[in-house]
Amino acid sequence: MSNCVIVGINWGDEGKGRMVDLLTGRFDVVVRYQGGGNAGHTIVNEKGKFALHLLPSGIFRKGVVNVLGNGVALDPENLWKEMEDVRVKGVVINSENLMISNRASLLLPWHRELDELEEKRLKDKKYGSTKQGIAPFYSDKYQKKTVLAGELLYPENLKSKLRDLLEWKNLTITKVYGAAPYTMEMLEEWFRRYCEPIIPYIADTGTYLKNAQKGGKSILFEAQLGALRDLDFGIYPYTTSSNTLASYAPIGSGFPAVKIDEIVGVVKAYSTCVGEGPFVCELFGEEAEKLREAGFEYGAKTGRPRRVGPIDVVATRYGVECQAATKIALTKLDVLSYMDKIPVCVKYRLNGVETDEFPFPEDLEKAEPVIEYLDGWKCDVSSARKWEDLPDKAREYVTYIEKAIGCPITFVSVGAERDSIILR
Ligand code: GDP
Ligand code: MG
């Protein structure tokens, strides 16, 4: 594995953080290439339990260099707070093990506010935003109306740029949404509090990555959210505002010429989805409640109860194809141990016809799940560490899914802890 991308295959929360934490031991550099503080990766290791939002998951490994690439929504306020939270638990973060791309754009305070204002305006038509400012941020990035992290190193130019941005943004804030304008004092105070502390970490990370690779170092690229939240290929408009796919890793990391060797797709043994949007395999009532409790499915960022359902073969196969996954890590197999019969969504029914293809967003609302049941194993599998340790029915479940989604399942996770893993 010289260069590897770890991605989510479904709606997010598949357990990517847990897999990155496990695999970082084999890599020299870990890079986040898209997204912002709107997602949460939960990691349980010898230092404790952490919910990372922006920091790359390699931050816990000694000797690993962590990079925030140009593709991320760099939210200095949340990043700084997260760095302080993680440090309190004894994790060392310095400019040797954390680097921020000078080409990453800054998520400014008004992006978060505009996200709130717009969700309020949409009322019951809301997209289910985490209100972290991600959509307004990426819109402004593409309009070239925000600040690059590297511009913090040019304070004089920055001041006049901020004045222009302020004038422009206040038009929308006050005239469109009727909210209170920002002032230069507010902005300057915010820059002092949250941007100045991150200046020592800002670097030309593109050149760093290129040289690291030349020197024989291996790179792990870490995504946020899953394939079905990709702006272009997901369940638009219930997607995020960036590209979550592995093929974006070279661009968003700052190393467009990099050659990717492996793409590890993370799939949960059942489905979960946070927020709004079509979720064909969704379970309701008592059945849902039981699965949510068994998997403790509450958002790492928001605490929102996640919607749950059986594994969805149609969506997962589509996710595998979009990600061009070469290997799969199947997580949370232990959670299904209580079930007598395990439901699997094997096809969709659309306009009375069964289909294997993942539909266009407009049709997705009308699709119904076709469910089949596999036998449960009805015993605790959380101490299994070898494929042979798993009961026959659990192995049958894994091999059934593997065949159905068309990609080898090489890791099976049976617990949140680093070593609760089976390598096949
Ligand atoms: P991510 O966003 O993809 O990193 O996933 P989240 O951290 O949001 O959600 C995954 C949750 O499942 C976390 O609470 C993990 O600690 C937990 N987890 C990961 N793998 C396993 C597993 O195999 N078994 C169990 N029981 N929990 C797991
Ligand atoms: Mg998550």
mmCIF file of C-alpha atoms and ligand atoms in Angstrom, residues 13 39-41 300 306, ligand 2:
data_model
loop_
_atom_site.group_PDB
_atom_site.id
_atom_site.type_symbol
_atom_site.label_atom_id
_atom_site.label_comp_id
_atom_site.label_asym_id
_atom_site.label_seq_id
_atom_site.Cartn_x
_atom_site.Cartn_y
_atom_site.Cartn_z
ATOM 1 C CA ASP A 13 -20.549 7.567 9.439
ATOM 2 C CA ALA A 39 -18.720 15.619 9.995
ATOM 3 C CA GLY A 40 -17.400 13.605 12.889
ATOM 4 C CA HIS A 41 -14.975 10.724 12.945
ATOM 5 C CA ALA A 300 -20.795 12.597 16.341
ATOM 6 C CA ARG A 306 -29.388 8.740 12.857
HETATM 7 MG MG MG B 2 -19.148 10.581 11.164
#
